[in-house]
């Protein structure tokens, strides 16, 4: 083909594509929201300047939730005489008080994760090699600790710092990743599943303890880790664990099972982390749940609600992703992806979580933990900032996610979350120039979606005010 | 013909040596992070996915970007890929040192035969 003819055909094709892309259809915006959050040890830093710097950057990143750890074994190393009374002299809340106060001052919602049993609350005979704080924790003692937390952070408990009442916390998470032997043991008694039953006892005691003080509080289950092992291994597959927890049996046809003590929860959490591939890579085992498989958790939760195997009865509970992460290389040479790929994975994950029904998604780390070449897998480098405080591309991806997905040969779904309210434009790059193909007006932090019509490849982005999302290549 | 035989033997030798060199550095065992790795079913039971290099990162990324089909292809590639071997030479299963001795002997035999024919002035094959 001669160059002029080639150019002419390209121009015609371009014009046709533009005309098609301008003809949009579908609702103006997604009706369901997605609240984003971040978990990071920096929020609990004893240094106020460090704490406030990173809480401020968290707000700038569009996060509305911070996940803080309330480590039971640290707060109550010695058994309290009055375990439901947070003023008991055996309790030491010091750093948690300051972290919660700082988060509250930044307008952030706190999710408080209570985990790690003190030695006095563990079952007898912890085997050698089993991590401390994980062996058959006492449900009654954990419930009392939950009550003490809910009372201390009820909004009316006087702070020991003399700065007035401590801020209210309404979201409490019972334990962390109870399907891993890192956090709860035993996982199995021989080939019989054990940890889900132990965990149900802990959850219910915690739920009752928290609700005894704050009837309106929100109790979130511990996020399950994405992968498990075959019966008798070190881990339990998350879907098998969740089914057992929610008193269901069967894999394809979920049926109620006899359960004298149904699980009590206000939200179900999972950690759909992927370590075997990108965000589109499903777990191999149907009972494992990585990034694109979260819908399977939603399905089990909905079945439990329908079959009335959980409490309280009625309504739909939300799914919370209380941890996800994508490490970058640099600096993590052992299992990191490129920073640009991390950015793409972050926004694609947020879309997949939302699509699966998640209401909350919490990224692990605002800033990378230091990378230790001697222990390359010991820390995470999944921050939105490098350890030297410079931002990664994932900061934009997290605060203004925008992705597209082809629905058919001619239709593409554009999805995103607006960092601010106002006139938002979806743009397509045509010969080096960005041209608007759709206009919307979502509110600040709102999820938006729009179906576009075009064939073939395209590069798109969204802009609102002076902010632009990262360009997304639709292949 | 002689060149082809020699080249084939040499390439076969290189192909067998190269992957082993890349497997020589196993990832350190870290109990906590191991709990986030996917178990891959194998004929000998479940195996940790960690460190398995079935696909180069670039290829895996390209497959991921192709959507569900690509991701499925990547998954198949990973499942069907040979194990990277977890440890050093001592942990290599199969023939171990005998494999190297046999390969070296084959190469030596091929080279000896080639030079013997070349010295005798008779074309090989």
XYZ file of N, CA, C and O in Angstrom, chain A residues 184-262:
316
model
N -3.289 -18.793 63.870
C -4.211 -19.570 64.701
C -3.881 -21.058 64.583
O -3.703 -21.585 63.475
N -3.874 -21.708 65.737
C -3.564 -23.140 65.778
C -4.407 -23.852 66.820
O -4.786 -23.237 67.820
N -4.677 -25.160 66.594
C -4.264 -25.947 65.441
C -5.177 -25.670 64.238
O -6.344 -25.327 64.404
N -4.624 -25.800 63.035
C -5.444 -25.694 61.836
C -6.210 -26.998 61.596
O -7.326 -26.984 61.111
N -5.552 -28.094 61.908
C -6.149 -29.405 61.656
C -5.914 -30.310 62.864
O -4.897 -30.183 63.539
N -6.859 -31.177 63.096
C -6.622 -32.295 64.003
C -6.553 -33.525 63.116
O -7.587 -34.059 62.715
N -5.347 -33.934 62.787
C -5.202 -34.970 61.765
C -5.655 -34.401 60.438
O -5.131 -33.379 59.993
N -6.664 -35.011 59.815
C -7.180 -34.480 58.556
C -8.517 -33.762 58.764
O -9.180 -33.378 57.802
N -8.912 -33.587 60.025
C -10.176 -32.903 60.326
C -9.904 -31.417 60.548
O -8.994 -31.048 61.303
N -10.687 -30.573 59.906
C -10.508 -29.136 60.022
C -10.820 -28.702 61.464
O -11.826 -29.107 62.048
N -9.947 -27.882 62.035
C -10.134 -27.484 63.433
C -10.231 -25.974 63.602
O -10.973 -25.486 64.464
N -9.494 -25.213 62.794
C -9.355 -23.776 63.080
C -10.649 -22.996 62.875
O -10.892 -22.012 63.583
N -11.504 -23.417 61.947
C -12.741 -22.651 61.700
C -13.657 -22.707 62.923
O -14.289 -21.710 63.276
N -13.716 -23.861 63.573
C -14.536 -23.995 64.776
C -13.973 -23.164 65.914
O -14.715 -22.490 66.644
N -12.645 -23.208 66.074
C -12.002 -22.390 67.126
C -12.287 -20.919 66.848
O -12.654 -20.151 67.739
N -12.140 -20.568 65.568
C -12.320 -19.161 65.215
C -13.767 -18.708 65.415
O -14.014 -17.581 65.870
N -14.724 -19.569 65.107
C -16.125 -19.184 65.307
C -16.390 -18.842 66.768
O -17.105 -17.884 67.087
N -15.777 -19.588 67.670
C -15.909 -19.302 69.100
C -15.320 -17.941 69.449
O -15.927 -17.151 70.182
N -14.140 -17.656 68.894
C -13.500 -16.358 69.149
C -14.350 -15.221 68.595
O -14.573 -14.202 69.267
N -14.815 -15.384 67.347
C -15.605 -14.341 66.687
C -16.872 -14.024 67.480
O -17.194 -12.852 67.730
N -17.574 -15.073 67.884
C -18.845 -14.839 68.577
C -18.644 -14.184 69.935
O -19.407 -13.296 70.330
N -17.601 -14.591 70.636
C -17.322 -13.966 71.938
C -16.948 -12.500 71.740
O -17.376 -11.619 72.505
N -16.168 -12.230 70.705
C -15.743 -10.863 70.406
C -16.953 -10.014 70.011
O -17.110 -8.883 70.479
N -17.795 -10.577 69.162
C -19.004 -9.870 68.701
C -19.873 -9.499 69.918
O -20.308 -8.358 70.050
N -20.089 -10.466 70.785
C -20.921 -10.210 71.966
C -20.274 -9.164 72.879
O -20.962 -8.290 73.409
N -18.967 -9.272 73.050
C -18.254 -8.331 73.912
C -18.350 -6.911 73.381
O -18.658 -5.970 74.124
N -18.103 -6.735 72.103
C -18.156 -5.401 71.488
C -19.579 -4.862 71.542
O -19.819 -3.708 71.929
N -20.544 -5.700 71.168
C -21.936 -5.235 71.102
C -22.549 -5.002 72.479
O -23.534 -4.272 72.590
N -21.968 -5.584 73.511
C -22.471 -5.332 74.861
C -22.286 -3.860 75.229
O -23.036 -3.301 76.020
N -21.274 -3.235 74.645
C -20.972 -1.841 74.951
C -21.438 -0.912 73.831
O -21.958 0.170 74.070
N -21.212 -1.345 72.593
C -21.598 -0.537 71.433
C -22.539 -1.364 70.543
O -22.068 -2.028 69.602
N -23.843 -1.313 70.808
C -24.759 -2.139 70.018
C -24.724 -1.813 68.524
O -25.048 -2.656 67.696
N -24.313 -0.605 68.189
C -24.281 -0.217 66.778
C -22.943 -0.473 66.111
O -22.746 -0.088 64.960
N -22.004 -1.086 66.836
C -20.664 -1.288 66.262
C -20.706 -2.298 65.130
O -21.659 -3.077 64.994
N -19.661 -2.245 64.325
C -19.567 -3.086 63.142
C -18.447 -4.090 63.379
O -17.281 -3.702 63.484
N -18.807 -5.369 63.474
C -17.778 -6.396 63.695
C -17.493 -7.102 62.378
O -18.380 -7.678 61.744
N -16.232 -7.015 61.983
C -15.774 -7.579 60.716
C -15.001 -8.855 61.022
O -14.184 -8.873 61.954
N -15.245 -9.898 60.265
C -14.498 -11.142 60.493
C -13.027 -10.937 60.116
O -12.692 -10.012 59.368
N -12.192 -11.793 60.605
C -10.779 -11.754 60.217
C -10.674 -12.030 58.720
O -11.337 -12.936 58.212
N -9.852 -11.250 58.025
C -9.637 -11.520 56.606
C -8.901 -12.838 56.453
O -7.889 -13.069 57.128
N -9.429 -13.707 55.623
C -8.754 -14.982 55.387
C -7.649 -14.792 54.348
O -7.794 -13.996 53.419
N -6.560 -15.516 54.505
C -5.446 -15.459 53.560
C -5.830 -16.230 52.287
O -6.692 -17.111 52.325
N -5.188 -15.912 51.155
C -5.689 -16.403 49.861
C -5.486 -17.888 49.569
O -6.259 -18.467 48.821
N -4.435 -18.474 50.137
C -4.108 -19.845 49.752
C -4.071 -20.776 50.964
O -3.693 -20.370 52.054
N -4.430 -22.019 50.720
C -4.360 -23.020 51.776
C -3.658 -24.269 51.292
O -3.078 -24.300 50.203
N -3.715 -25.283 52.113
C -3.078 -26.567 51.791
C -4.120 -27.676 51.831
O -5.256 -27.469 52.256
N -3.676 -28.836 51.432
C -4.549 -29.999 51.536
C -4.757 -30.334 53.013
O -3.960 -29.924 53.861
N -5.830 -31.087 53.327
C -6.100 -31.415 54.736
C -4.862 -31.936 55.465
O -4.116 -32.756 54.940
N -4.662 -31.396 56.654
C -3.504 -31.795 57.446
C -2.309 -30.882 57.290
O -1.313 -31.037 57.997
N -2.393 -29.896 56.374
C -1.255 -29.002 56.121
C -1.177 -27.879 57.143
O -1.826 -27.917 58.194
N -0.364 -26.854 56.791
C -0.160 -25.742 57.725
C -1.270 -24.705 57.607
O -1.412 -23.855 58.479
N -2.025 -24.771 56.508
C -3.046 -23.738 56.261
C -4.363 -24.410 55.865
O -4.390 -25.569 55.487
N -5.425 -23.623 55.913
C -6.723 -24.110 55.433
C -7.119 -23.255 54.238
O -6.922 -22.032 54.258
N -7.648 -23.879 53.211
C -8.062 -23.101 52.038
C -9.200 -22.160 52.449
O -10.119 -22.566 53.163
N -9.134 -20.891 52.002
C -10.073 -19.890 52.536
C -11.539 -20.228 52.325
O -12.347 -20.025 53.237
N -11.915 -20.748 51.152
C -13.335 -21.026 50.943
C -13.808 -22.171 51.833
O -14.933 -22.147 52.337
N -12.954 -23.162 52.019
C -13.307 -24.268 52.909
C -13.465 -23.733 54.334
O -14.383 -24.121 55.064
N -12.571 -22.835 54.704
C -12.622 -22.227 56.044
C -13.912 -21.416 56.209
O -14.619 -21.540 57.219
N -14.217 -20.592 55.207
C -15.384 -19.702 55.312
C -16.681 -20.518 55.338
O -17.601 -20.225 56.094
N -16.741 -21.558 54.515
C -17.941 -22.416 54.529
C -18.160 -23.000 55.926
O -19.256 -22.963 56.465
N -17.083 -23.506 56.478
C -17.161 -24.111 57.816
C -17.568 -23.050 58.848
O -18.411 -23.291 59.693
N -16.951 -21.875 58.738
C -17.256 -20.783 59.670
C -18.738 -20.395 59.593
O -19.369 -20.146 60.609
N -19.247 -20.340 58.355
C -20.627 -19.891 58.159
C -21.627 -21.058 58.182
O -22.779 -20.896 57.772
N -21.168 -22.215 58.631
C -22.051 -23.381 58.818
C -22.689 -23.840 57.510
O -23.908 -24.088 57.449
N -21.864 -23.937 56.483
C -22.337 -24.439 55.201
C -21.466 -25.613 54.781
O -20.286 -25.669 55.132
N -22.052 -26.517 54.014
C -21.261 -27.620 53.475
C -21.545 -27.754 51.980
O -22.545 -27.236 51.484
N -20.679 -28.493 51.314
C -20.807 -28.624 49.863
C -20.007 -27.530 49.196
O -19.689 -26.522 49.813
N -19.648 -27.756 47.934
C -18.882 -26.748 47.235
C -19.738 -26.068 46.163
O -19.823 -24.850 46.113
N -20.379 -26.884 45.333
C -21.226 -26.295 44.286
C -22.609 -25.968 44.831
O -23.133 -24.889 44.611
N -23.188 -26.935 45.522
C -24.502 -26.717 46.132
C -24.292 -26.524 47.628
O -24.036 -27.491 48.349
N -24.383 -25.297 48.057
C -24.125 -24.996 49.466
C -25.353 -25.319 50.300
O -26.451 -24.841 50.008
N -25.141 -26.146 51.311
C -26.256 -26.564 52.163
C -25.930 -26.255 53.618
O -24.760 -26.308 54.015
N -26.960 -25.964 54.408
C -26.703 -25.694 55.826
C -26.236 -26.947 56.546
O -26.642 -28.052 56.185
N -25.364 -26.772 57.497
C -24.972 -27.926 58.313
C -25.325 -27.624 59.776
O -25.523 -26.472 60.146
N -25.415 -28.685 60.557
C -25.805 -28.508 61.948
C -24.770 -27.642 62.668
O -23.573 -27.922 62.594
N -25.258 -26.604 63.288
C -24.340 -25.616 63.835
C -24.991 -24.974 65.059
O -25.818 -24.071 64.931
N -24.677 -25.435 66.248
C -25.360 -24.907 67.422
C -24.978 -23.469 67.761
O -25.693 -22.812 68.511
N -23.879 -22.995 67.192
C -23.374 -21.672 67.567
C -23.070 -20.876 66.296
O -21.913 -20.681 65.943
N -24.117 -20.405 65.561
C -23.865 -19.755 64.265
C -22.975 -18.523 64.405
O -23.023 -17.827 65.423
